Short mmCIF file of C-alpha atoms in Angstrom, two decimals:
data_model
loop_
_atom_site.label_atom_id
_atom_site.label_comp_id
_atom_site.label_asym_id
_atom_site.label_seq_id
_atom_site.Cartn_x
_atom_site.Cartn_y
_atom_site.Cartn_z
CA VAL P 1 0.05 0.02 0.01
CA ARG P 2 1.26 3.61 -0.87
CA VAL P 3 0.10 6.68 0.86
CA VAL P 4 -0.80 9.05 -2.15
CA SER P 5 -1.67 12.14 -0.04
CA ALA P 6 -2.19 13.00 3.52
CA SER P 7 -3.69 16.37 5.17
CA THR P 8 -4.10 17.41 8.75
CA GLY P 9 -6.53 20.21 9.62
CA VAL P 10 -8.72 21.53 12.61
CA GLU P 11 -12.40 22.17 12.11
CA GLN P 12 -14.98 23.15 14.87
CA GLY P 13 -12.56 22.36 17.59
CA ARG P 14 -11.65 18.91 16.35
CA SER P 15 -8.49 17.78 14.76
CA GLY P 16 -7.64 14.97 12.22
CA THR P 17 -5.85 13.74 9.59
CA VAL P 18 -6.91 12.27 6.32
CA PHE P 19 -4.92 9.50 4.49
CA VAL P 20 -5.47 8.53 0.78
CA LEU P 21 -3.97 5.09 0.37
CA GLN P 22 -3.55 3.18 -2.95
CA ASP P 23 -3.20 -0.47 -3.56
CA VAL P 24 0.09 -1.03 -5.42
CA THR P 25 0.11 -4.83 -5.36
CA ALA P 26 -0.56 -5.20 -9.17
CA GLN P 27 2.16 -2.74 -9.99
CA GLN P 28 4.56 -4.16 -7.77
CA LYS P 29 3.90 -7.53 -9.60
CA LEU P 30 4.34 -6.13 -12.71
CA ASP P 31 7.82 -4.47 -11.80
CA GLU P 32 9.02 -7.74 -10.70
CA LEU P 33 7.90 -9.48 -14.06
CA ARG P 34 9.55 -6.82 -15.60
CA LYS P 35 12.81 -7.24 -14.09
CA GLU P 36 12.49 -11.01 -14.41
CA PHE P 37 11.90 -10.41 -18.07
CA VAL P 38 14.89 -8.25 -18.63
CA ALA P 39 17.12 -10.86 -16.88
CA ASN P 40 15.94 -13.51 -19.09
CA VAL P 41 16.32 -11.49 -22.34
CA SER P 42 19.98 -10.51 -20.85
CA HIS P 43 20.69 -14.15 -20.57
CA GLU P 44 19.13 -15.32 -23.98
CA LEU P 45 21.36 -12.53 -25.61
CA LYS P 46 24.70 -13.20 -23.89
CA THR P 47 24.47 -17.17 -24.82
CA PRO P 48 24.57 -16.50 -28.65
CA ILE P 49 27.10 -13.60 -28.47
CA THR P 50 29.34 -16.20 -26.56
CA THR P 51 28.82 -18.80 -29.13
CA ILE P 52 29.52 -16.42 -31.98
CA LYS P 53 32.66 -15.00 -30.22
CA SER P 54 34.16 -18.34 -29.46
CA TYR P 55 33.56 -19.64 -33.34
CA VAL P 56 34.70 -16.67 -34.95
CA GLU P 57 37.92 -16.92 -32.69
CA THR P 58 38.29 -20.35 -33.73
CA LEU P 59 37.99 -19.79 -37.47
CA ILE P 60 40.61 -16.87 -37.13
CA ASP P 61 42.90 -18.98 -35.39
CA GLY P 62 43.43 -21.44 -38.31
CA ALA P 63 40.11 -23.47 -38.68
CA LEU P 64 39.29 -21.55 -42.02
CA GLY P 65 41.65 -23.84 -43.67
CA ASN P 66 39.18 -26.81 -43.05
CA PRO P 67 36.12 -26.17 -45.51
CA ASP P 68 33.94 -28.59 -43.55
CA ILE P 69 34.52 -27.08 -40.12
CA THR P 70 34.13 -23.66 -41.76
CA LYS P 71 30.68 -24.45 -43.20
CA GLN P 72 29.68 -26.07 -39.87
CA PHE P 73 30.60 -23.07 -37.84
CA LEU P 74 29.16 -20.58 -40.22
CA GLU P 75 25.99 -22.23 -39.81
CA VAL P 76 26.03 -22.10 -36.16
CA ILE P 77 26.76 -18.54 -36.33
CA LEU P 78 23.93 -17.85 -38.80
CA LYS P 79 21.54 -19.67 -36.38
CA GLU P 80 22.60 -17.81 -33.60
CA THR P 81 22.20 -14.29 -35.26
CA ASP P 82 18.73 -15.24 -36.39
CA ARG P 83 18.10 -16.13 -32.68
CA MET P 84 19.32 -12.56 -31.47
CA SER P 85 17.43 -11.05 -34.37
CA ARG P 86 14.14 -12.61 -33.06
CA LEU P 87 14.71 -11.43 -29.40
CA VAL P 88 15.47 -7.94 -30.62
CA ARG P 89 12.46 -7.93 -32.81
CA ASP P 90 10.24 -8.95 -29.81
CA LEU P 91 11.75 -6.31 -27.44
CA LEU P 92 10.74 -3.59 -30.45
CA ASP P 93 7.21 -5.10 -30.62
CA LEU P 94 6.76 -4.68 -27.03
CA SER P 95 8.09 -1.18 -27.08
CA ARG P 96 5.71 -0.36 -29.91
CA LEU P 97 2.90 -1.82 -28.06
CA ASP P 98 3.70 0.12 -24.70
CA TYR P 99 3.81 3.28 -26.56
CA GLN P 100 0.87 2.38 -28.92
CA GLN P 101 2.70 2.76 -31.97
CA VAL P 102 1.39 -0.31 -33.61
CA GLN P 103 -0.89 0.29 -36.62
CA TRP P 104 -3.17 -2.59 -37.06
CA GLU P 105 -3.92 -3.26 -40.99
CA LEU P 106 -7.45 -4.97 -40.58
CA GLU P 107 -8.45 -7.17 -43.45
CA PRO P 108 -10.57 -10.28 -44.17
CA VAL P 109 -7.93 -13.31 -43.44
CA GLU P 110 -8.86 -16.87 -44.28
CA VAL P 111 -7.58 -19.37 -41.83
CA LYS P 112 -6.50 -22.16 -44.28
CA PRO P 113 -4.07 -20.09 -46.19
CA LEU P 114 -2.68 -18.46 -43.04
CA VAL P 115 -1.95 -21.72 -41.40
CA TYR P 116 -0.42 -23.38 -44.78
CA ASP P 117 1.85 -20.42 -45.08
CA CYS P 118 2.98 -20.50 -41.34
CA ILE P 119 3.66 -24.35 -42.07
CA GLN P 120 5.63 -23.45 -45.17
CA LYS P 121 7.78 -21.09 -43.56
CA LEU P 122 8.84 -23.53 -40.71
CA SER P 123 9.19 -26.59 -43.08
CA VAL P 124 12.95 -26.53 -42.90
CA ARG P 125 13.43 -26.24 -39.28
CA ALA P 126 10.63 -29.42 -38.82
CA ARG P 127 12.48 -31.42 -41.69
CA ASP P 128 15.82 -31.01 -39.88
CA LYS P 129 14.03 -32.60 -36.71
CA ASP P 130 12.36 -35.15 -38.75
CA ILE P 131 9.03 -33.70 -37.23
CA LYS P 132 5.74 -34.24 -39.24
CA VAL P 133 3.56 -31.01 -39.26
CA THR P 134 0.02 -31.63 -40.56
CA MET P 135 -3.14 -29.48 -40.73
CA ASP P 136 -6.92 -30.14 -40.68
CA VAL P 137 -8.43 -26.70 -41.48
CA PRO P 138 -11.78 -26.15 -43.62
CA GLU P 139 -12.03 -23.62 -46.14
CA VAL P 140 -14.49 -20.85 -46.38
CA PRO P 141 -17.63 -21.08 -46.02
CA HIS P 142 -17.13 -23.93 -43.53
CA ILE P 143 -15.04 -21.82 -41.57
CA PRO P 144 -15.53 -17.85 -41.48
CA SER P 145 -12.68 -15.50 -42.40
CA MET P 146 -11.24 -13.40 -39.60
CA MET P 147 -10.93 -9.72 -39.51
CA ALA P 148 -7.28 -9.33 -38.53
CA ASP P 149 -3.97 -8.03 -39.47
CA TRP P 150 -2.16 -10.41 -41.47
CA ASP P 151 1.23 -9.90 -40.41
CA ARG P 152 0.44 -9.71 -36.69
CA ILE P 153 -1.92 -12.72 -36.66
CA GLN P 154 0.74 -14.70 -38.65
CA GLN P 155 3.18 -13.82 -36.07
CA VAL P 156 1.07 -15.51 -33.46
CA VAL P 157 0.64 -18.61 -35.30
CA LEU P 158 4.34 -18.59 -36.19
CA ASN P 159 5.18 -18.18 -32.67
CA ILE P 160 3.14 -21.10 -31.35
CA LEU P 161 4.14 -23.50 -34.19
CA ALA P 162 7.95 -22.60 -33.60
CA ASN P 163 7.58 -23.28 -30.07
CA ALA P 164 5.80 -26.72 -30.91
CA ILE P 165 8.70 -27.68 -33.13
CA GLU P 166 11.41 -26.65 -31.03
CA TYR P 167 10.08 -28.46 -27.87
CA THR P 168 9.00 -31.61 -29.68
CA PRO P 169 11.72 -34.49 -29.77
CA VAL P 170 13.26 -35.82 -33.12
CA GLY P 171 10.65 -37.89 -34.98
CA GLY P 172 7.50 -36.28 -33.11
CA SER P 173 4.44 -34.55 -34.80
CA VAL P 174 2.79 -31.18 -34.70
CA HIS P 175 -0.91 -30.98 -35.78
CA VAL P 176 -2.87 -27.89 -36.41
CA THR P 177 -6.86 -27.65 -36.56
CA ALA P 178 -9.24 -24.85 -36.84
CA ALA P 179 -13.10 -24.68 -36.25
CA ALA P 180 -15.98 -22.53 -36.12
CA VAL P 181 -16.96 -21.71 -32.71
CA GLY P 182 -19.46 -19.59 -30.91
CA GLN P 183 -23.20 -19.44 -30.62
CA TYR P 184 -23.38 -18.34 -34.26
CA SER P 185 -20.41 -20.08 -35.45
CA ASP P 186 -18.76 -16.80 -36.45
CA ARG P 187 -15.51 -17.13 -34.46
CA VAL P 188 -12.54 -19.13 -35.14
CA GLN P 189 -10.47 -21.43 -32.72
CA ILE P 190 -6.87 -22.38 -33.92
CA ARG P 191 -5.33 -25.21 -32.21
CA VAL P 192 -1.88 -26.59 -32.06
CA ARG P 193 -1.16 -30.00 -30.53
CA ASP P 194 2.25 -31.67 -30.55
CA THR P 195 4.03 -34.59 -28.87
CA GLY P 196 6.56 -32.52 -27.11
CA ILE P 197 7.21 -31.70 -23.63
CA GLY P 198 4.34 -29.56 -22.99
CA ILE P 199 4.13 -26.39 -20.85
CA PRO P 200 4.82 -26.95 -16.92
CA ALA P 201 1.55 -27.10 -15.02
CA GLU P 202 3.08 -24.20 -12.55
CA ASP P 203 3.50 -22.02 -15.57
CA LEU P 204 0.22 -22.27 -17.05
CA PRO P 205 -1.57 -19.44 -15.30
CA ARG P 206 1.09 -17.19 -16.36
CA MET P 207 0.49 -17.68 -19.98
CA PHE P 208 -1.00 -14.16 -20.64
CA GLU P 209 0.75 -12.26 -18.42
CA ARG P 210 2.45 -8.87 -19.60
CA PHE P 211 5.90 -10.40 -19.41
#
């Protein structure tokens, strides 16, 4: 609890003090989550930077003379660079949302082409882990189109699919379905099911927290 203001006065021979209190529990929790988020991102950035530095040093020290090692190291460096780019992009997205700088370009979006496009973008990653990605998504009019920003809704589906692939063991599977829901079947539900490790039960209540 935080004291917002306080005043003391005397009226008709009686004195007293009035305090205005504000509950800051939610703000304190948000601050703690923000600190945890920053610490996690810092750790996530430190790891690829360390990897890239060590691989570059090894190449400079003489590994460039071996084409096989050079190719292997450069592939790792590329992957780690992509990883850092994703982290920086996420931070920029958070900043834009905080300052309400995101411009939503709403348009009718059909679900099947959206899901198919996302699966295609991640096909190489899935193939590298021998993960089978399938979809069962009906077309319009069996399922309504959505009013959405294509890039943003694609980002959501890509994030979920990428996590499903990343945390599913080699040889596993990921299955995407979509269906019309709601009283008038005017809403769309997209579901991603995988054979991976899943989200720990203790983390489920925090799925939609700010950080």
